[in-house]
mmCIF file of C-alpha atoms in Angstrom:
data_model
loop_
_atom_site.group_PDB
_atom_site.id
_atom_site.type_symbol
_atom_site.label_atom_id
_atom_site.label_comp_id
_atom_site.label_asym_id
_atom_site.label_seq_id
_atom_site.Cartn_x
_atom_site.Cartn_y
_atom_site.Cartn_z
ATOM 1 C CA MET A 1 -0.031 0.060 -0.029
ATOM 2 C CA LYS A 2 1.326 3.305 -1.080
ATOM 3 C CA SER A 3 0.961 6.686 0.668
ATOM 4 C CA SER A 4 0.125 9.785 -1.147
ATOM 5 C CA GLY A 5 3.820 10.662 -1.248
ATOM 6 C CA GLY A 6 4.588 7.540 -2.966
ATOM 7 C CA LYS A 7 6.498 5.977 -0.074
ATOM 8 C CA SER A 8 5.646 2.994 2.079
ATOM 9 C CA ARG A 9 3.904 3.793 5.282
ATOM 10 C CA GLY A 10 6.246 3.491 8.080
ATOM 11 C CA GLY A 11 5.546 0.308 10.221
ATOM 12 C CA ALA A 12 3.257 -1.207 7.865
ATOM 13 C CA VAL A 13 5.780 -3.750 6.508
ATOM 14 C CA ARG A 14 6.801 -6.759 8.597
ATOM 15 C CA LYS A 15 10.524 -7.245 8.204
ATOM 16 C CA GLY A 16 11.804 -10.769 7.949
ATOM 17 C CA ARG A 17 14.545 -12.049 10.184
ATOM 18 C CA LYS A 18 17.722 -13.372 9.017
ATOM 19 C CA GLY A 19 19.590 -16.275 10.541
ATOM 20 C CA ALA A 20 18.656 -18.834 12.964
ATOM 21 C CA GLN A 21 15.834 -18.125 15.395
ATOM 22 C CA VAL A 22 16.836 -17.786 19.016
ATOM 23 C CA GLY A 23 14.513 -20.006 21.158
ATOM 24 C CA SER A 24 13.597 -19.791 24.925
ATOM 25 C CA GLY A 25 16.032 -22.684 25.829
ATOM 26 C CA GLY A 26 13.051 -24.658 27.077
ATOM 27 C CA ASN A 27 12.092 -21.878 29.663
ATOM 28 C CA GLY A 28 8.571 -21.399 28.337
ATOM 29 C CA ARG A 29 7.703 -24.915 28.476
ATOM 30 C CA ARG A 30 9.273 -25.425 31.881
ATOM 31 C CA ALA A 31 7.290 -22.325 33.164
ATOM 32 C CA LEU A 32 4.126 -24.218 32.515
ATOM 33 C CA GLU A 33 5.336 -27.217 34.260
ATOM 34 C CA GLY A 34 4.384 -27.733 38.016
ATOM 35 C CA LYS A 35 6.977 -27.460 40.665
ATOM 36 C CA GLY A 36 6.188 -30.868 42.104
ATOM 37 C CA PRO A 37 4.179 -31.595 45.256
ATOM 38 C CA THR A 38 3.742 -28.961 48.003
ATOM 39 C CA PRO A 39 6.237 -29.778 50.848
ATOM 40 C CA LYS A 40 4.716 -30.752 54.073
ATOM 41 C CA ALA A 41 4.078 -27.780 56.485
ATOM 42 C CA GLU A 42 6.631 -29.120 58.990
ATOM 43 C CA ASP A 43 9.269 -28.859 56.060
ATOM 44 C CA ARG A 44 8.569 -25.242 55.230
ATOM 45 C CA GLU A 45 10.948 -23.113 57.298
ATOM 46 C CA TYR A 46 8.416 -20.088 57.483
ATOM 47 C CA HIS A 47 5.555 -22.285 58.836
ATOM 48 C CA VAL A 48 4.622 -22.613 62.415
ATOM 49 C CA ALA A 49 4.769 -26.415 62.109
ATOM 50 C CA HIS A 50 8.276 -26.245 61.212
ATOM 51 C CA LYS A 51 9.269 -24.219 64.310
ATOM 52 C CA ALA A 52 7.227 -26.809 66.385
ATOM 53 C CA LYS A 53 9.041 -29.636 64.644
ATOM 54 C CA VAL A 54 12.414 -27.908 65.358
ATOM 55 C CA LEU A 55 11.471 -27.526 69.084
ATOM 56 C CA ARG A 56 10.323 -31.163 69.442
ATOM 57 C CA GLU A 57 13.704 -32.308 68.046
ATOM 58 C CA ARG A 58 15.643 -30.059 70.245
ATOM 59 C CA ALA A 59 13.505 -31.182 73.232
ATOM 60 C CA ALA A 60 14.026 -34.915 72.380
ATOM 61 C CA ALA A 61 17.824 -34.338 71.992
ATOM 62 C CA LYS A 62 18.029 -32.581 75.347
ATOM 63 C CA GLN A 63 16.036 -35.370 76.997
ATOM 64 C CA ALA A 64 18.139 -37.984 75.535
ATOM 65 C CA GLY A 65 21.301 -36.132 77.013
ATOM 66 C CA ARG A 66 19.537 -35.978 80.338
ATOM 67 C CA GLY A 67 18.946 -39.655 80.443
ATOM 68 C CA GLY A 68 15.280 -39.051 81.516
ATOM 69 C CA ARG A 69 15.810 -36.000 83.800
ATOM 70 C CA ASP A 70 12.017 -35.293 84.064
ATOM 71 C CA ALA A 71 11.382 -38.375 86.014
ATOM 72 C CA ALA A 72 14.102 -37.597 88.586
ATOM 73 C CA PRO A 73 14.568 -33.965 89.080
ATOM 74 C CA ARG A 74 17.682 -34.316 91.348
ATOM 75 C CA GLY A 75 21.246 -34.220 90.614
ATOM 76 C CA ALA A 76 21.531 -31.613 87.751
ATOM 77 C CA SER A 77 24.805 -29.970 87.297
ATOM 78 C CA GLY A 78 23.783 -26.761 85.788
ATOM 79 C CA ALA A 79 20.913 -24.504 84.938
ATOM 80 C CA ALA A 80 20.254 -24.819 81.109
ATOM 81 C CA ARG A 81 17.717 -22.548 79.480
ATOM 82 C CA ARG A 82 15.925 -22.726 76.204
ATOM 83 C CA ALA A 83 13.608 -20.602 74.108
ATOM 84 C CA LYS A 84 9.987 -21.215 73.717
ATOM 85 C CA SER A 85 8.639 -22.403 70.405
ATOM 86 C CA GLY A 86 7.886 -19.671 67.855
ATOM 87 C CA ASP A 87 11.459 -18.377 68.326
ATOM 88 C CA GLU A 88 10.523 -14.860 67.157
ATOM 89 C CA SER A 89 11.307 -11.411 68.601
ATOM 90 C CA GLU A 90 8.551 -9.267 69.827
ATOM 91 C CA ILE A 91 7.936 -5.716 68.920
ATOM 92 C CA VAL A 92 6.590 -3.212 71.528
ATOM 93 C CA THR A 93 5.023 -0.107 70.116
ATOM 94 C CA GLY A 94 3.898 3.131 71.538
ATOM 95 C CA ARG A 95 5.666 5.834 73.584
ATOM 96 C CA ASN A 96 3.999 4.690 77.024
ATOM 97 C CA SER A 97 4.392 0.855 76.377
ATOM 98 C CA VAL A 98 8.092 1.321 75.189
ATOM 99 C CA LEU A 99 8.806 3.667 78.108
ATOM 100 C CA GLU A 100 7.376 1.166 80.607
ATOM 101 C CA ALA A 101 9.216 -1.777 79.077
ATOM 102 C CA LEU A 102 12.489 0.003 79.423
ATOM 103 C CA ARG A 103 11.595 1.050 83.003
ATOM 104 C CA ALA A 104 10.910 -2.545 83.825
ATOM 105 C CA ARG A 105 14.288 -3.476 82.443
ATOM 106 C CA ILE A 106 12.870 -5.693 79.786
ATOM 107 C CA PRO A 107 15.735 -7.387 77.723
ATOM 108 C CA ALA A 108 15.756 -5.387 74.459
ATOM 109 C CA THR A 109 17.968 -5.563 71.417
ATOM 110 C CA THR A 110 16.963 -2.548 69.398
ATOM 111 C CA LEU A 111 15.099 0.749 69.768
ATOM 112 C CA TYR A 112 13.568 1.957 66.556
ATOM 113 C CA ILE A 113 12.799 5.886 66.193
ATOM 114 C CA ALA A 114 10.916 7.327 63.135
ATOM 115 C CA ALA A 115 12.864 9.925 61.321
ATOM 116 C CA ARG A 116 12.037 13.527 62.472
ATOM 117 C CA VAL A 117 9.808 12.337 65.328
ATOM 118 C CA GLU A 118 8.478 14.701 67.577
ATOM 119 C CA MET A 119 10.501 14.856 70.863
ATOM 120 C CA ASP A 120 8.591 15.046 74.208
ATOM 121 C CA ASP A 121 9.491 14.125 77.599
ATOM 122 C CA ARG A 122 8.585 10.465 77.073
ATOM 123 C CA MET A 123 10.771 10.299 73.887
ATOM 124 C CA LYS A 124 13.648 11.955 75.741
ATOM 125 C CA GLU A 125 13.545 9.503 78.576
ATOM 126 C CA ILE A 126 13.138 6.554 76.163
ATOM 127 C CA LEU A 127 16.417 7.608 74.506
ATOM 128 C CA SER A 128 18.086 8.325 77.761
ATOM 129 C CA ILE A 129 17.480 4.944 79.158
ATOM 130 C CA ALA A 130 18.210 3.145 75.860
ATOM 131 C CA THR A 131 21.429 4.736 75.393
ATOM 132 C CA GLY A 132 22.272 4.411 79.155
ATOM 133 C CA ARG A 133 21.838 0.540 78.811
ATOM 134 C CA GLY A 134 23.642 0.386 75.605
ATOM 135 C CA ILE A 135 20.715 -0.614 73.431
ATOM 136 C CA PRO A 136 21.305 0.251 69.710
ATOM 137 C CA VAL A 137 19.172 3.169 68.560
ATOM 138 C CA LEU A 138 18.120 3.125 64.775
ATOM 139 C CA GLU A 139 16.381 5.955 63.027
ATOM 140 C CA ILE A 140 14.268 4.818 60.178
ATOM 141 C CA MET A 141 11.556 6.168 57.958
ATOM 142 C CA ARG A 142 7.850 5.984 58.896
ATOM 143 C CA PRO A 143 6.942 3.518 56.310
ATOM 144 C CA GLU A 144 9.498 1.111 57.378
ATOM 145 C CA LEU A 145 8.352 1.693 61.002
ATOM 146 C CA ASP A 146 4.762 1.084 60.021
ATOM 147 C CA ARG A 147 5.826 -2.378 58.434
ATOM 148 C CA LEU A 148 7.750 -3.239 61.426
ATOM 149 C CA ALA A 149 4.993 -2.440 63.970
ATOM 150 C CA GLY A 150 2.336 -4.187 62.052
ATOM 151 C CA ARG A 151 -0.741 -3.021 60.178
ATOM 152 C CA ASP A 152 -2.994 -2.235 63.310
ATOM 153 C CA ALA A 153 -0.328 -0.861 65.667
ATOM 154 C CA VAL A 154 -0.208 2.843 66.771
ATOM 155 C CA HIS A 155 3.574 3.114 67.144
ATOM 156 C CA GLN A 156 3.686 6.912 67.832
ATOM 157 C CA GLY A 157 7.099 7.008 66.190
ATOM 158 C CA VAL A 158 8.843 4.440 68.403
ATOM 159 C CA ALA A 159 9.091 0.591 68.688
ATOM 160 C CA LEU A 160 11.259 -1.703 70.740
ATOM 161 C CA LYS A 161 12.578 -4.979 69.795
ATOM 162 C CA VAL A 162 12.314 -7.751 72.457
ATOM 163 C CA PRO A 163 14.080 -11.181 71.911
ATOM 164 C CA PRO A 164 12.317 -14.381 72.781
ATOM 165 C CA TYR A 165 12.333 -15.295 76.497
ATOM 166 C CA GLU A 166 14.699 -18.229 77.398
ATOM 167 C CA TYR A 167 12.858 -20.591 79.944
ATOM 168 C CA ALA A 168 14.361 -22.725 82.598
ATOM 169 C CA HIS A 169 13.920 -26.477 82.871
ATOM 170 C CA PRO A 170 11.474 -27.328 85.682
ATOM 171 C CA GLY A 171 13.927 -30.070 87.134
ATOM 172 C CA GLU A 172 16.842 -27.697 87.181
ATOM 173 C CA LEU A 173 14.717 -25.177 88.796
ATOM 174 C CA LEU A 174 14.108 -27.639 91.598
ATOM 175 C CA ASP A 175 17.665 -28.692 91.739
ATOM 176 C CA LEU A 176 18.980 -25.252 92.138
ATOM 177 C CA THR A 177 16.606 -24.407 95.020
ATOM 178 C CA LEU A 178 17.640 -27.682 96.933
ATOM 179 C CA ARG A 179 21.314 -27.006 96.482
ATOM 180 C CA LYS A 180 20.845 -23.475 97.842
ATOM 181 C CA GLY A 181 19.413 -25.083 100.970
ATOM 182 C CA GLU A 182 16.036 -23.317 100.623
ATOM 183 C CA THR A 183 12.599 -25.046 101.126
ATOM 184 C CA PRO A 184 10.964 -24.959 97.679
ATOM 185 C CA LEU A 185 8.005 -22.753 96.871
ATOM 186 C CA PHE A 186 6.909 -22.663 93.304
ATOM 187 C CA VAL A 187 3.852 -21.658 91.420
ATOM 188 C CA ALA A 188 2.500 -23.608 88.329
ATOM 189 C CA LEU A 189 -0.011 -22.205 85.890
ATOM 190 C CA ASP A 190 -2.700 -24.471 84.490
ATOM 191 C CA GLY A 191 -4.542 -23.058 81.415
ATOM 192 C CA ILE A 192 -3.757 -19.436 82.215
ATOM 193 C CA THR A 193 -3.529 -17.280 79.040
ATOM 194 C CA ASP A 194 -3.432 -13.791 80.225
ATOM 195 C CA PRO A 195 0.086 -12.255 80.312
ATOM 196 C CA ARG A 196 -0.820 -9.893 82.907
ATOM 197 C CA ASN A 197 -1.922 -12.705 85.365
ATOM 198 C CA LEU A 198 1.570 -14.291 84.680
ATOM 199 C CA GLY A 199 3.302 -10.960 85.259
ATOM 200 C CA ALA A 200 1.365 -10.560 88.644
ATOM 201 C CA ILE A 201 2.128 -14.091 89.703
ATOM 202 C CA ILE A 202 5.864 -13.579 89.057
ATOM 203 C CA ARG A 203 5.793 -10.369 91.035
ATOM 204 C CA SER A 204 4.099 -11.970 94.151
ATOM 205 C CA THR A 205 6.331 -15.041 93.989
ATOM 206 C CA ALA A 206 9.285 -12.887 94.163
ATOM 207 C CA ALA A 207 7.701 -10.743 97.028
ATOM 208 C CA PHE A 208 6.835 -13.754 99.217
ATOM 209 C CA GLY A 209 10.057 -15.801 98.885
ATOM 210 C CA GLY A 210 9.052 -18.112 95.987
ATOM 211 C CA GLN A 211 12.006 -19.546 93.821
ATOM 212 C CA GLY A 212 10.264 -19.703 90.421
ATOM 213 C CA VAL A 213 7.011 -20.047 88.179
ATOM 214 C CA ILE A 214 6.329 -23.023 85.895
ATOM 215 C CA VAL A 215 4.095 -22.674 82.763
ATOM 216 C CA PRO A 216 3.083 -25.504 80.390
ATOM 217 C CA GLN A 217 4.446 -25.576 76.839
ATOM 218 C CA ARG A 218 0.864 -25.647 75.244
ATOM 219 C CA ARG A 219 -2.314 -23.723 75.779
ATOM 220 C CA SER A 220 -0.799 -21.369 78.146
ATOM 221 C CA VAL A 221 0.581 -17.726 78.378
ATOM 222 C CA GLY A 222 4.153 -17.188 77.839
ATOM 223 C CA MET A 223 6.766 -14.565 78.780
ATOM 224 C CA THR A 224 5.688 -11.683 76.556
ATOM 225 C CA ALA A 225 6.488 -7.943 76.947
ATOM 226 C CA SER A 226 3.217 -7.463 78.711
ATOM 227 C CA ALA A 227 4.030 -10.042 81.370
ATOM 228 C CA TRP A 228 7.567 -8.454 81.808
ATOM 229 C CA LYS A 229 5.920 -5.111 82.358
ATOM 230 C CA THR A 230 3.251 -6.378 84.911
ATOM 231 C CA SER A 231 5.892 -8.240 86.897
ATOM 232 C CA ALA A 232 7.380 -4.669 87.584
ATOM 233 C CA GLY A 233 10.995 -6.013 87.161
ATOM 234 C CA ALA A 234 10.536 -9.080 89.224
ATOM 235 C CA ALA A 235 10.903 -11.244 86.119
ATOM 236 C CA ALA A 236 14.444 -10.368 85.958
ATOM 237 C CA ARG A 237 15.031 -12.106 89.306
ATOM 238 C CA THR A 238 12.472 -14.852 89.243
ATOM 239 C CA PRO A 239 12.961 -17.650 86.666
ATOM 240 C CA VAL A 240 10.171 -19.040 84.661
ATOM 241 C CA ALA A 241 10.370 -22.700 83.617
ATOM 242 C CA MET A 242 8.495 -24.401 80.859
ATOM 243 C CA ALA A 243 7.018 -28.018 81.218
ATOM 244 C CA ALA A 244 6.598 -30.063 78.234
ATOM 245 C CA ASN A 245 3.745 -31.743 80.172
ATOM 246 C CA LEU A 246 2.591 -30.163 83.361
ATOM 247 C CA THR A 247 1.097 -33.251 84.835
ATOM 248 C CA GLN A 248 4.255 -35.308 84.259
ATOM 249 C CA THR A 249 6.157 -32.468 85.779
ATOM 250 C CA LEU A 250 4.190 -32.246 88.935
ATOM 251 C CA LYS A 251 4.304 -36.037 89.241
ATOM 252 C CA ALA A 252 8.163 -35.686 89.114
ATOM 253 C CA TYR A 253 8.080 -32.929 91.777
ATOM 254 C CA LYS A 254 5.994 -35.311 93.910
ATOM 255 C CA GLN A 255 8.593 -38.043 93.608
ATOM 256 C CA ALA A 256 11.117 -35.542 94.563
ATOM 257 C CA GLY A 257 9.190 -34.755 97.878
ATOM 258 C CA VAL A 258 7.389 -31.515 96.755
ATOM 259 C CA PHE A 259 3.682 -31.393 97.786
ATOM 260 C CA VAL A 260 1.288 -30.356 95.048
ATOM 261 C CA LEU A 261 -1.426 -28.014 96.235
ATOM 262 C CA GLY A 262 -4.149 -27.027 93.816
ATOM 263 C CA LEU A 263 -6.201 -23.654 94.223
ATOM 264 C CA ASP A 264 -9.946 -24.102 93.854
ATOM 265 C CA GLY A 265 -12.932 -22.503 95.360
ATOM 266 C CA GLY A 266 -14.417 -25.952 96.201
ATOM 267 C CA GLY A 267 -11.265 -27.300 97.719
ATOM 268 C CA ASP A 268 -11.352 -29.565 100.675
ATOM 269 C CA VAL A 269 -8.543 -27.853 102.542
ATOM 270 C CA SER A 270 -8.967 -24.287 103.861
ATOM 271 C CA LEU A 271 -6.142 -21.919 103.346
ATOM 272 C CA PRO A 272 -5.684 -20.250 106.810
ATOM 273 C CA GLY A 273 -3.374 -22.195 108.883
ATOM 274 C CA LEU A 274 -2.310 -24.440 106.069
ATOM 275 C CA SER A 275 -0.493 -27.566 107.673
ATOM 276 C CA PHE A 276 1.543 -28.184 104.318
ATOM 277 C CA ALA A 277 3.054 -24.560 104.573
ATOM 278 C CA ASP A 278 6.588 -25.674 106.014
ATOM 279 C CA ARG A 279 7.066 -28.336 103.492
ATOM 280 C CA PRO A 280 8.332 -28.059 99.892
ATOM 281 C CA VAL A 281 5.429 -26.885 97.968
ATOM 282 C CA VAL A 282 4.255 -26.101 94.401
ATOM 283 C CA ILE A 283 0.840 -24.189 94.200
ATOM 284 C CA VAL A 284 -1.102 -24.907 90.998
ATOM 285 C CA VAL A 285 -3.592 -22.370 89.867
ATOM 286 C CA GLY A 286 -5.989 -22.547 86.892
ATOM 287 C CA SER A 287 -7.997 -20.115 84.908
ATOM 288 C CA GLU A 288 -10.626 -18.093 86.464
ATOM 289 C CA GLY A 289 -13.393 -19.661 84.158
ATOM 290 C CA LYS A 290 -12.379 -23.262 83.790
ATOM 291 C CA GLY A 291 -10.171 -23.733 86.998
ATOM 292 C CA LEU A 292 -7.854 -26.718 87.204
ATOM 293 C CA SER A 293 -7.968 -29.365 84.637
ATOM 294 C CA ARG A 294 -9.010 -32.923 85.649
ATOM 295 C CA LEU A 295 -5.656 -34.560 85.262
ATOM 296 C CA VAL A 296 -3.784 -31.695 87.360
ATOM 297 C CA THR A 297 -6.607 -31.986 90.016
ATOM 298 C CA GLU A 298 -6.027 -35.693 90.267
ATOM 299 C CA THR A 299 -2.336 -35.142 90.618
ATOM 300 C CA CYS A 300 -2.733 -32.790 93.440
ATOM 301 C CA ASP A 301 -2.005 -33.766 97.038
ATOM 302 C CA ALA A 302 -4.643 -31.401 98.247
ATOM 303 C CA VAL A 303 -6.969 -28.803 96.773
ATOM 304 C CA VAL A 304 -7.041 -25.495 98.809
ATOM 305 C CA SER A 305 -9.787 -23.074 98.999
ATOM 306 C CA ILE A 306 -9.601 -19.381 99.988
ATOM 307 C CA PRO A 307 -12.465 -18.265 102.157
ATOM 308 C CA ILE A 308 -14.209 -15.217 100.488
ATOM 309 C CA SER A 309 -17.421 -13.397 101.292
ATOM 310 C CA ASP A 310 -20.636 -14.086 99.376
ATOM 311 C CA ALA A 311 -20.360 -10.704 97.636
ATOM 312 C CA THR A 312 -17.473 -12.169 95.449
ATOM 313 C CA GLU A 313 -17.946 -15.350 93.329
ATOM 314 C CA SER A 314 -14.299 -15.947 92.878
ATOM 315 C CA LEU A 315 -10.844 -14.416 92.909
ATOM 316 C CA ASN A 316 -8.618 -13.409 89.870
ATOM 317 C CA ALA A 317 -5.791 -16.044 89.508
ATOM 318 C CA GLY A 318 -3.159 -13.522 90.339
ATOM 319 C CA ILE A 319 -4.706 -12.430 93.433
ATOM 320 C CA ALA A 320 -5.515 -15.888 94.551
ATOM 321 C CA VAL A 321 -1.795 -16.787 94.089
ATOM 322 C CA SER A 322 -0.801 -13.705 96.014
ATOM 323 C CA VAL A 323 -3.109 -14.437 98.904
ATOM 324 C CA THR A 324 -1.831 -17.996 99.245
ATOM 325 C CA LEU A 325 1.810 -17.100 98.963
ATOM 326 C CA TYR A 326 1.401 -14.566 101.713
ATOM 327 C CA GLU A 327 -0.287 -17.125 103.994
ATOM 328 C CA ILE A 328 2.511 -19.615 103.357
ATOM 329 C CA ALA A 329 5.218 -17.058 103.942
ATOM 330 C CA LYS A 330 3.582 -16.051 107.170
ATOM 331 C CA LEU A 331 3.315 -19.540 108.473
ATOM 332 C CA ARG A 332 6.924 -20.287 107.735
ATOM 333 C CA ALA A 333 8.001 -17.106 109.443
ATOM 334 C CA GLU A 334 6.238 -18.301 112.646
ATOM 335 C CA PRO A 335 8.554 -19.819 115.205
ATOM 336 C CA ALA A 336 8.151 -23.517 115.727
ATOM 337 C CA ASN A 337 6.146 -24.517 118.806
#
């Protein structure tokens, strides 16, 4: 087709290619092929099932090295510690939360500050505490801080990175107490999921002479930043142990001579004047709604009730533990007749 000027219209003619055609090398065909079967969840490193698998393998290897330490909690040579499953750092956001976390001396690895953030008294104290403790301070752009904090978090220009907590082993917690010549006094949590309850219990345990707190590995609260804050610094002095199986751990404690006392409103033993107070004791407390589980209740040497007025149906788990610890500490302090 000719234009009015007698020349071919540009772009209207398809030019032929000279020489051999260059192919895709099979990439086009391979792109259409499948990538094989989907790996199992536990084989995908980013999946929570993989993390659980790694934790199980570590626990199995550790148990093999112990030679069955859970069944006989005596004779440990050290106090090994391990991280809970889901080995990921926690991000604390917001000026008040970050400041409270730093005041409580929560272990932290990095403080993130938004570029050109507005400085107020809280921010000045945050920076002062962080630099005084040698915590690295990184200034980042707000979009990056938004991503770090999460979609729904209100970070107010600041975030604190907290590493995963390392838990003690229940058997070694008992060994350490016995080697010090102290009368064991522990608190075990059965089905409690509120980190503020855990923090309050840690604080009460430290206040009344307890040597540690035990939490089960599954269906239980862990040592989060919120628990650290509620403990008001007591978590830095009072170890928290993780039990792979709470019932088995309590049975092992019983074999070692520790009395297992459950707390329940319908208990058959009244707290005032508790006859077990001067003996090695582990207090077990359940959630406010469900109470102690059946297996744990069957494992207890006694189920203790706290007398309360009819105006209150039940006590918060943290308060119940605090009252019980106070009574035991008081009875232990009384001179023997």
